[in-house]
CSV table of C-alpha atoms and ligand atoms in Angstrom, one decimal:
chain,number,residue,atom,x,y,z
F,1,UNK,CA,36.8,6.5,-16.7
F,2,UNK,CA,35.9,3.6,-14.9
F,3,UNK,CA,33.2,4.2,-12.3
F,4,UNK,CA,31.9,1.8,-10.2
F,5,UNK,CA,32.6,-0.5,-7.1
F,6,UNK,CA,35.8,-0.8,-5.7
F,7,UNK,CA,36.5,-3.5,-3.6
F,8,UNK,CA,38.1,-2.2,-0.4
F,9,UNK,CA,40.9,-5.0,-0.9
F,10,UNK,CA,41.8,-2.8,-4.3
F,11,UNK,CA,42.8,0.2,-2.4
F,12,UNK,CA,45.5,-2.1,-1.0
F,13,UNK,CA,46.3,-2.6,-4.9
F,14,UNK,CA,46.7,1.2,-5.6
F,15,UNK,CA,50.1,2.5,-5.3
F,16,UNK,CA,50.4,6.4,-4.0
F,17,UNK,CA,52.7,8.4,-6.3
F,18,UNK,CA,53.2,10.9,-3.7
F,19,UNK,CA,55.4,10.3,-0.6
F,20,UNK,CA,53.5,13.0,1.5
F,21,UNK,CA,49.5,12.9,1.6
F,22,UNK,CA,46.9,14.7,3.2
F,23,UNK,CA,44.3,13.2,5.4
F,24,UNK,CA,40.4,14.5,5.5
F,25,UNK,CA,38.4,13.3,8.2
F,26,UNK,CA,34.7,14.0,7.9
F,27,UNK,CA,32.2,14.7,10.8
F,28,UNK,CA,28.8,14.4,9.7
F,29,UNK,CA,26.8,16.1,12.4
F,30,UNK,CA,25.4,19.7,12.7
F,31,UNK,CA,23.3,21.1,15.8
F,32,UNK,CA,20.9,22.2,13.0
F,33,UNK,CA,21.1,22.4,9.1
F,34,UNK,CA,21.6,25.5,7.3
F,35,UNK,CA,19.3,26.3,4.6
F,36,UNK,CA,22.0,26.8,1.7
F,37,UNK,CA,24.0,23.5,2.6
F,38,UNK,CA,24.4,20.5,0.7
F,39,UNK,CA,27.0,18.9,2.4
F,40,UNK,CA,26.9,15.1,3.8
F,41,UNK,CA,25.6,16.2,7.5
F,42,UNK,CA,22.5,15.8,9.5
F,43,UNK,CA,21.2,17.2,12.6
F,44,UNK,CA,22.9,15.2,15.5
F,45,UNK,CA,20.7,12.8,17.2
F,46,UNK,CA,21.1,10.8,20.6
F,47,UNK,CA,23.8,8.2,20.5
F,48,UNK,CA,24.8,8.8,16.8
F,49,UNK,CA,28.1,10.6,17.8
F,50,UNK,CA,29.2,7.8,20.0
F,51,UNK,CA,28.6,5.2,17.4
F,52,UNK,CA,30.3,7.4,15.0
F,53,UNK,CA,33.4,7.8,17.2
F,54,UNK,CA,33.7,3.9,17.7
F,55,UNK,CA,33.7,3.4,14.1
F,56,UNK,CA,36.2,5.9,13.1
F,57,UNK,CA,39.1,4.5,14.6
F,58,UNK,CA,38.1,1.2,13.1
F,59,UNK,CA,38.4,2.9,9.5
F,60,UNK,CA,41.8,4.6,10.7
F,61,UNK,CA,43.0,1.0,11.5
F,62,UNK,CA,41.9,-0.7,7.9
F,63,UNK,CA,43.3,2.4,6.3
F,64,UNK,CA,46.7,2.2,8.3
F,65,UNK,CA,46.8,-1.7,7.5
F,66,UNK,CA,47.0,-0.9,3.6
F,67,UNK,CA,50.3,-2.6,2.5
F,68,UNK,CA,51.7,1.2,1.5
F,69,UNK,CA,50.3,2.9,4.6
F,70,UNK,CA,53.7,2.7,6.6
F,71,UNK,CA,55.7,4.3,3.5
F,72,UNK,CA,53.6,7.5,3.2
F,73,UNK,CA,53.9,10.7,5.5
F,74,UNK,CA,50.8,12.6,6.4
F,75,UNK,CA,51.5,16.1,6.0
F,76,UNK,CA,48.2,17.6,6.7
F,77,UNK,CA,45.1,16.5,8.4
F,78,UNK,CA,41.8,18.4,8.2
F,79,UNK,CA,38.6,18.0,10.2
F,80,UNK,CA,35.8,19.0,8.1
F,81,UNK,CA,32.1,18.5,8.1
F,82,UNK,CA,29.7,19.1,9.2
F,83,UNK,CA,30.7,20.8,12.5
F,84,UNK,CA,33.9,19.0,13.8
F,85,UNK,CA,33.9,21.4,16.8
F,86,UNK,CA,30.9,19.3,18.2
F,87,UNK,CA,33.8,17.1,19.2
F,88,UNK,CA,35.0,17.3,22.7
F,89,UNK,CA,38.9,17.9,22.9
F,90,UNK,CA,39.5,14.5,24.4
F,91,UNK,CA,37.3,13.2,21.5
F,92,UNK,CA,39.3,15.0,18.8
F,93,UNK,CA,42.7,13.9,20.8
F,94,UNK,CA,41.7,10.4,20.5
F,95,UNK,CA,41.3,10.6,16.8
F,96,UNK,CA,44.5,12.2,16.2
F,97,UNK,CA,46.3,9.6,18.6
F,98,UNK,CA,44.9,6.9,16.5
F,99,UNK,CA,45.9,8.4,13.3
F,100,UNK,CA,49.4,8.8,14.5
F,101,UNK,CA,49.6,5.3,15.9
F,102,UNK,CA,48.8,4.3,12.4
F,103,UNK,CA,50.5,6.9,10.0
F,104,UNK,CA,53.6,8.8,10.1
F,105,UNK,CA,52.3,12.1,10.7
F,106,UNK,CA,54.9,14.7,10.1
F,107,UNK,CA,55.9,16.7,13.1
F,108,UNK,CA,55.0,19.8,11.4
F,109,UNK,CA,51.7,18.6,9.9
F,110,UNK,CA,49.1,21.2,9.2
F,111,UNK,CA,46.2,20.2,11.4
F,112,UNK,CA,42.9,22.0,10.8
F,113,UNK,CA,39.6,22.1,12.6
F,114,UNK,CA,36.7,23.6,11.0
F,115,UNK,CA,34.7,25.3,14.1
F,116,UNK,CA,31.3,27.0,14.3
F,117,UNK,CA,31.4,29.9,16.4
F,118,UNK,CA,28.7,28.8,18.8
F,119,UNK,CA,30.4,25.3,19.6
F,120,UNK,CA,33.7,27.0,20.6
F,121,UNK,CA,35.1,28.4,23.7
F,122,UNK,CA,38.6,29.0,25.1
F,123,UNK,CA,38.9,26.0,27.0
F,124,UNK,CA,37.7,23.7,24.3
F,125,UNK,CA,40.2,25.4,21.9
F,126,UNK,CA,43.0,25.1,24.4
F,127,UNK,CA,42.2,21.2,24.5
F,128,UNK,CA,42.2,21.1,20.6
F,129,UNK,CA,45.7,23.0,20.9
F,130,UNK,CA,46.9,20.3,23.3
F,131,UNK,CA,45.8,17.6,21.2
F,132,UNK,CA,48.1,19.0,18.1
F,133,UNK,CA,45.5,21.1,16.2
F,134,UNK,CA,47.4,24.1,14.9
F,135,UNK,CA,45.0,25.7,12.6
F,136,UNK,CA,41.2,26.6,12.9
F,137,UNK,CA,38.7,27.4,10.2
F,138,UNK,CA,35.8,29.6,11.6
F,139,UNK,CA,32.5,29.6,9.9
F,140,UNK,CA,31.3,32.8,10.6
F,141,UNK,CA,29.5,33.3,7.1
F,142,UNK,CA,28.1,36.7,7.8
F,143,UNK,CA,27.9,39.4,10.5
F,144,UNK,CA,24.4,40.6,10.0
F,145,UNK,CA,22.2,39.6,13.0
F,146,UNK,CA,18.9,39.8,10.9
F,147,UNK,CA,20.4,37.5,8.0
F,148,UNK,CA,22.4,35.0,10.4
F,149,UNK,CA,19.2,33.2,11.5
F,150,UNK,CA,17.5,33.1,8.1
F,151,UNK,CA,20.8,31.3,6.9
F,152,UNK,CA,20.2,28.8,9.7
F,153,UNK,CA,23.3,29.8,11.6
F,154,UNK,CA,23.3,29.5,15.5
F,155,UNK,CA,25.5,32.4,16.1
F,156,UNK,CA,25.3,36.1,16.1
F,157,UNK,CA,28.0,38.8,15.1
F,158,UNK,CA,28.9,39.1,18.6
F,159,UNK,CA,29.2,35.4,19.0
F,160,UNK,CA,31.5,35.3,15.9
F,161,UNK,CA,33.9,37.8,17.3
F,162,UNK,CA,34.0,36.1,20.6
F,163,UNK,CA,34.8,32.9,19.1
F,164,UNK,CA,37.7,34.6,17.2
F,165,UNK,CA,39.0,36.0,20.2
F,166,UNK,CA,38.9,32.9,22.0
F,167,UNK,CA,41.0,31.2,19.4
F,168,UNK,CA,43.4,33.9,20.0
F,169,UNK,CA,43.4,33.7,23.7
F,170,UNK,CA,43.7,29.6,23.2
F,171,UNK,CA,47.1,30.4,21.5
F,172,UNK,CA,46.0,29.9,17.9
F,173,UNK,CA,48.1,32.1,15.5
F,174,UNK,CA,46.6,30.5,12.3
F,175,UNK,CA,43.0,31.4,12.1
F,176,UNK,CA,40.9,31.5,9.1
F,177,UNK,CA,37.5,32.9,8.9
F,178,UNK,CA,34.9,31.8,6.2
F,179,UNK,CA,32.5,34.4,4.9
F,180,UNK,CA,29.8,34.1,2.4
F,181,UNK,CA,28.6,36.7,-0.3
F,182,UNK,CA,25.8,37.0,-2.7
F,183,UNK,CA,23.6,36.2,0.2
F,184,UNK,CA,19.7,37.2,0.1
F,185,UNK,CA,19.0,40.5,1.3
F,186,UNK,CA,22.7,41.6,1.9
F,187,UNK,CA,23.9,44.5,-0.5
F,188,UNK,CA,27.6,45.2,-1.4
F,189,UNK,CA,27.9,47.8,1.4
F,190,UNK,CA,26.5,45.3,4.0
F,191,UNK,CA,29.0,42.6,2.7
F,192,UNK,CA,31.8,45.2,2.8
F,193,UNK,CA,31.4,46.2,6.3
F,194,UNK,CA,31.4,42.5,7.3
F,195,UNK,CA,34.5,42.0,5.4
F,196,UNK,CA,36.2,45.1,7.1
F,197,UNK,CA,35.1,43.8,10.5
F,198,UNK,CA,36.6,40.5,9.9
F,199,UNK,CA,39.8,41.8,8.4
F,200,UNK,CA,40.2,44.2,11.6
F,201,UNK,CA,40.5,40.9,13.6
F,202,UNK,CA,43.7,40.2,11.7
F,203,UNK,CA,42.8,36.5,10.7
F,204,UNK,CA,45.6,34.7,9.0
F,205,UNK,CA,43.3,33.5,6.1
F,206,UNK,CA,40.2,34.3,4.7
F,207,UNK,CA,37.8,32.2,2.6
F,208,UNK,CA,35.0,33.8,0.8
F,209,UNK,CA,32.6,31.9,-1.3
F,210,UNK,CA,29.6,33.2,-3.4
F,211,UNK,CA,26.1,31.5,-2.4
F,212,UNK,CA,25.2,28.7,-4.8
F,213,UNK,CA,22.1,26.8,-4.6
F,214,UNK,CA,23.2,23.2,-4.8
F,215,UNK,CA,21.2,20.2,-5.2
F,216,UNK,CA,20.7,18.6,-1.7
F,217,UNK,CA,20.1,22.0,-0.1
F,218,UNK,CA,16.9,23.1,1.3
F,219,UNK,CA,16.8,26.4,-0.5
F,220,UNK,CA,17.7,24.6,-3.7
F,221,UNK,CA,14.3,22.8,-3.5
F,222,UNK,CA,12.3,25.3,-1.9
F,223,UNK,CA,13.8,28.5,-3.4
F,224,UNK,CA,15.0,31.5,-1.5
F,225,UNK,CA,13.6,35.2,-2.0
F,226,UNK,CA,15.7,38.3,-2.3
F,227,UNK,CA,18.9,37.1,-4.0
F,228,UNK,CA,21.1,39.8,-5.3
F,229,UNK,CA,21.5,40.4,-8.9
F,230,UNK,CA,24.5,38.8,-10.8
F,231,UNK,CA,26.1,42.4,-11.1
F,232,UNK,CA,25.7,42.8,-7.5
F,233,UNK,CA,27.6,39.6,-6.4
F,234,UNK,CA,30.4,40.7,-9.0
F,235,UNK,CA,30.8,43.9,-7.0
F,236,UNK,CA,30.9,41.9,-3.6
F,237,UNK,CA,33.7,40.1,-4.9
F,238,UNK,CA,35.4,43.1,-6.1
F,239,UNK,CA,34.9,45.0,-2.9
F,240,UNK,CA,36.5,41.8,-1.1
F,241,UNK,CA,39.5,41.5,-3.3
F,242,UNK,CA,40.5,45.1,-3.0
F,243,UNK,CA,40.0,45.0,0.8
F,244,UNK,CA,41.9,41.9,1.4
F,245,UNK,CA,44.7,43.4,-1.0
F,246,UNK,CA,44.6,46.6,1.2
F,247,UNK,CA,45.6,44.4,4.1
F,248,UNK,CA,48.4,42.5,2.6
F,249,UNK,CA,46.6,39.4,1.6
F,250,UNK,CA,47.4,37.5,-1.2
F,251,UNK,CA,44.4,36.3,-3.4
F,252,UNK,CA,46.1,33.1,-4.0
F,253,UNK,CA,43.0,31.1,-5.1
F,254,UNK,CA,39.6,31.9,-6.5
F,255,UNK,CA,37.9,32.1,-3.1
F,256,UNK,CA,40.8,32.2,-0.7
F,257,UNK,CA,42.9,35.1,0.6
F,258,UNK,CA,46.1,34.6,2.8
F,259,UNK,CA,48.8,36.5,4.8
F,260,UNK,CA,52.1,35.6,3.8
F,261,UNK,CA,53.1,32.2,4.9
F,262,UNK,CA,49.3,31.3,6.0
F,263,UNK,CA,48.3,29.4,2.8
F,264,UNK,CA,46.2,26.7,3.5
F,265,UNK,CA,48.5,23.6,2.9
F,266,UNK,CA,45.6,21.1,3.0
F,267,UNK,CA,43.5,22.8,0.4
F,268,UNK,CA,46.7,23.2,-1.8
F,269,UNK,CA,46.8,19.6,-1.9
F,270,UNK,CA,43.4,19.4,-3.5
F,271,UNK,CA,44.2,22.3,-5.9
F,272,UNK,CA,47.6,20.7,-7.0
F,273,UNK,CA,45.7,17.6,-7.8
F,274,UNK,CA,47.8,15.8,-5.4
F,275,UNK,CA,46.9,12.7,-3.1
F,276,UNK,CA,45.0,12.5,0.0
F,277,UNK,CA,43.2,9.8,2.0
F,278,UNK,CA,39.8,10.3,3.4
F,279,UNK,CA,37.9,8.8,6.4
F,280,UNK,CA,34.3,9.5,7.5
F,281,UNK,CA,30.8,9.2,5.9
F,282,UNK,CA,30.7,10.1,2.2
F,283,UNK,CA,34.5,11.3,2.2
F,284,UNK,CA,36.3,11.1,-0.7
F,285,UNK,CA,39.9,10.3,-1.1
F,286,UNK,CA,42.6,10.4,-4.0
F,287,UNK,CA,45.4,7.9,-4.2
F,288,UNK,CA,47.4,6.3,-7.1
F,289,UNK,CA,45.2,7.9,-10.0
F,290,UNK,CA,41.9,6.6,-8.3
F,291,UNK,CA,39.4,8.4,-6.7
F,292,UNK,CA,37.3,6.7,-3.9
F,293,UNK,CA,34.1,7.7,-2.0
F,294,UNK,CA,33.1,6.4,1.2
F,295,UNK,CA,29.4,5.3,2.2
F,296,UNK,CA,27.4,8.4,2.5
F,297,UNK,CA,24.7,7.3,5.0
F,298,UNK,CA,26.3,7.6,8.4
F,299,UNK,CA,24.2,4.6,9.7
F,300,UNK,CA,25.6,2.3,6.8
F,301,UNK,CA,29.2,3.5,7.2
F,302,UNK,CA,29.2,2.6,10.9
F,303,UNK,CA,27.6,-0.8,9.8
F,304,UNK,CA,30.5,-1.4,7.3
F,305,UNK,CA,33.1,-0.5,9.9
F,306,UNK,CA,31.2,-2.7,12.5
F,307,UNK,CA,31.6,-5.8,10.1
F,308,UNK,CA,35.1,-5.0,9.8
F,309,UNK,CA,35.1,-3.6,6.1
F,310,UNK,CA,36.5,-0.3,4.6
F,311,UNK,CA,33.5,1.5,3.9
F,312,UNK,CA,34.6,2.4,0.3
F,313,UNK,CA,31.7,2.8,-2.1
F,314,UNK,CA,32.5,3.8,-5.5
F,315,UNK,CA,35.7,4.7,-7.3
F,316,UNK,CA,36.7,6.4,-10.3
F,317,UNK,CA,40.1,5.5,-12.3
F,318,UNK,CA,41.0,8.6,-14.2
F,319,UNK,CA,42.4,8.4,-17.8
F,320,UNK,CA,45.5,10.6,-18.8
F,321,UNK,CA,43.1,13.2,-20.3
F,322,UNK,CA,41.1,13.4,-17.3
F,323,UNK,CA,43.9,14.1,-15.0
F,324,UNK,CA,45.2,16.4,-17.4
F,325,UNK,CA,41.9,18.5,-17.5
F,326,UNK,CA,41.5,18.2,-13.5
F,327,UNK,CA,45.2,19.2,-13.0
F,328,UNK,CA,44.6,22.3,-15.3
F,329,UNK,CA,41.3,23.2,-13.9
F,330,UNK,CA,42.4,22.8,-10.2
F,331,UNK,CA,45.5,24.8,-10.9
F,332,UNK,CA,44.2,27.4,-12.7
F,333,UNK,CA,42.0,28.1,-9.4
F,334,UNK,CA,45.4,29.3,-8.0
F,335,UNK,CA,47.7,32.2,-8.5
F,336,UNK,CA,50.4,29.7,-9.2
F,337,UNK,CA,48.5,28.6,-12.2
F,338,UNK,CA,49.8,25.7,-14.2
F,339,UNK,CA,53.1,25.1,-16.6
F,340,UNK,CA,52.8,26.0,-20.0
F,341,UNK,CA,53.4,22.2,-20.8
F,342,UNK,CA,50.2,21.3,-19.4
F,343,UNK,CA,48.0,23.8,-21.3
F,344,UNK,CA,50.0,23.1,-24.3
F,345,UNK,CA,49.4,19.3,-23.9
F,346,UNK,CA,45.6,19.9,-23.9
F,347,UNK,CA,45.5,22.3,-26.6
F,348,UNK,CA,47.7,20.1,-29.1
F,349,UNK,CA,45.4,19.7,-32.1
F,350,UNK,CA,42.3,21.9,-30.8
F,351,UNK,CA,42.8,24.7,-32.8
F,352,UNK,CA,38.9,26.4,-31.7
F,353,UNK,CA,40.1,25.8,-28.1
F,354,UNK,CA,43.6,27.5,-28.8
F,355,UNK,CA,41.8,30.4,-30.4
F,356,UNK,CA,39.5,30.5,-27.2
F,357,UNK,CA,42.5,30.6,-24.9
F,358,UNK,CA,44.3,33.2,-27.0
F,359,UNK,CA,41.3,35.3,-26.8
F,360,UNK,CA,41.4,35.2,-23.0
F,361,UNK,CA,45.1,36.2,-23.0
F,362,UNK,CA,44.1,39.1,-25.1
F,363,UNK,CA,41.6,40.2,-22.8
F,364,UNK,CA,44.0,40.2,-19.9
F,365,UNK,CA,42.0,37.1,-18.0
F,366,UNK,CA,45.2,34.9,-18.6
F,367,UNK,CA,48.7,36.0,-18.0
F,368,UNK,CA,52.2,34.6,-17.8
F,369,UNK,CA,53.7,33.7,-14.5
F,370,UNK,CA,57.3,33.1,-16.1
F,371,UNK,CA,57.4,29.2,-16.3
F,372,UNK,CA,53.3,29.0,-16.9
F,373,UNK,CA,50.0,30.8,-16.9
F,374,UNK,CA,47.5,31.7,-14.7
F,375,UNK,CA,44.2,33.7,-14.3
F,376,UNK,CA,44.1,37.1,-13.6
F,377,UNK,CA,41.7,38.3,-10.7
F,378,UNK,CA,39.1,39.0,-13.3
F,379,UNK,CA,39.8,36.0,-14.8
F,380,UNK,CA,38.9,33.9,-11.7
F,381,UNK,CA,35.7,35.6,-11.7
F,382,UNK,CA,34.8,34.2,-15.0
F,383,UNK,CA,36.9,31.1,-14.7
F,384,UNK,CA,33.8,28.4,-14.8
F,385,UNK,CA,33.4,29.3,-18.5
F,386,UNK,CA,37.0,28.3,-19.2
F,387,UNK,CA,37.0,25.1,-16.9
F,388,UNK,CA,34.1,23.9,-19.1
F,389,UNK,CA,36.1,24.2,-22.3
F,390,UNK,CA,39.2,22.5,-20.8
F,391,UNK,CA,37.1,19.4,-19.8
Q,1,SF4,S1,27.0,25.1,6.4
Q,1,SF4,FE1,28.1,24.0,8.0
Q,1,SF4,S2,27.0,24.3,9.8
Q,1,SF4,FE2,25.8,24.6,8.1
Q,1,SF4,S3,24.7,22.5,7.9
Q,1,SF4,FE3,26.4,22.8,6.6
Q,1,SF4,S4,28.1,21.9,7.5
Q,1,SF4,FE4,26.4,22.2,9.0
C-alpha cells in the first residue's frame, strides 16, 4: 500500500472503473459536540459556515474539472456530518445546483441529508425536498429524556417524534432513523421500548449502532460510567433484530434494517467497495483503486480551496490483495454476502484460515446464498473476529 501525499493533479490521472459513482459531502459543524462522537466536526462558530459555503463550490468545480468527471454519472449524493441540517434550504439547494452543473447527476439519484431533530421543522424540510433531497436520515439515537442530554443531544423524545412527523408532512416517504444501543444506563427493556416506539413511526429504514468509545471522542478520553456489560449489549442487538423482523424489515447489513425497496443506496456503494467522490473537510473518496482523504481541519481546507487547489491531503493505492480483503470484509457486512470465488481466492494456500472459515460454517455463522456466502445474524454479531482474519 502506498500511503502519502497525492498531488491533487494525480486525481486527474486515476481512471474510475465504475460508470456510476456516489458523492459524499461533509458538513463539519454541529450545534454542540456529543460525548461519544469522534467524527470530524466542531461546534459552529460565527462566520465559519459562510466561509465553508464559499469554499465548497470551489471544490465541486475543481472535481468537476477532472478530465473524467463528465464521463461518470452520480447515482447517489449523501450530505453527512457533522450536522448537515444546519444548512438552510437555499444553502443546500445551491450546493446541489453546483453539483448538477458540474456532474451528470442521475434523475433518479438518491439524495440523502443527515438531520438532527432539533434543527429541522416542516418548512425547512419542504425546502430540502424542493431542492431535490429525497431521503432523510434522522439522528434520534435514543428516546430516554434522562439519557439524551447525557449523550450531548439537544433534542428530547418529543422533539424526535415531532421531527419525524415533520419529515412526513414535508412529503418524505424515505426516512431513516438512527438509534444507538449499549448506551450507559440503558437496559435492554429501555432500548426495546425505544425500538418499538421508532418502529411504530413506520420509518422506511433503521440504522442501529452499538456505542464504541472511539479515539477522538470525549468519552474515550475521559471515560464514561454505567456502560452495560457485553452480554447486555448482545441482548439489545437481538431485541432489535427480532422487533425489526416482526415489522417486516430486512436485516440487510450488520447495523442496518430496511423495508423492501428502501436499502440505503449510497451506503451500499461503500459496502460493495464501489467508487465515490467526496468533498468537504476530512472527507474520503475512492476512485480508480485510489482512496484519498481531504485535509481535516476546516480552516486549512478552506485556505487550500481559496488558493485554487483541491484539498487532497493523502492517498493510498490498494494492492490487489488489500482490495480483495476489503471487498470480502465490506461484502460480508451485508446479507448479500460475497461470491464464492472471492473467498476461495483469499483462502487459496492458507489452510489454517480455511479451517477457521469451515468452523464458522459448521457453527452456522456463515451460510450459502446460492452463488456465494453470507454471515448469519449471529455471524454479524461476531463478524469482527472473522474480519481481522481476512485482512
Ligand atoms: S454525533 Fe452527530 S450531532 Fe453529535 S457531535 Fe457527532 S456529528 Fe455532531
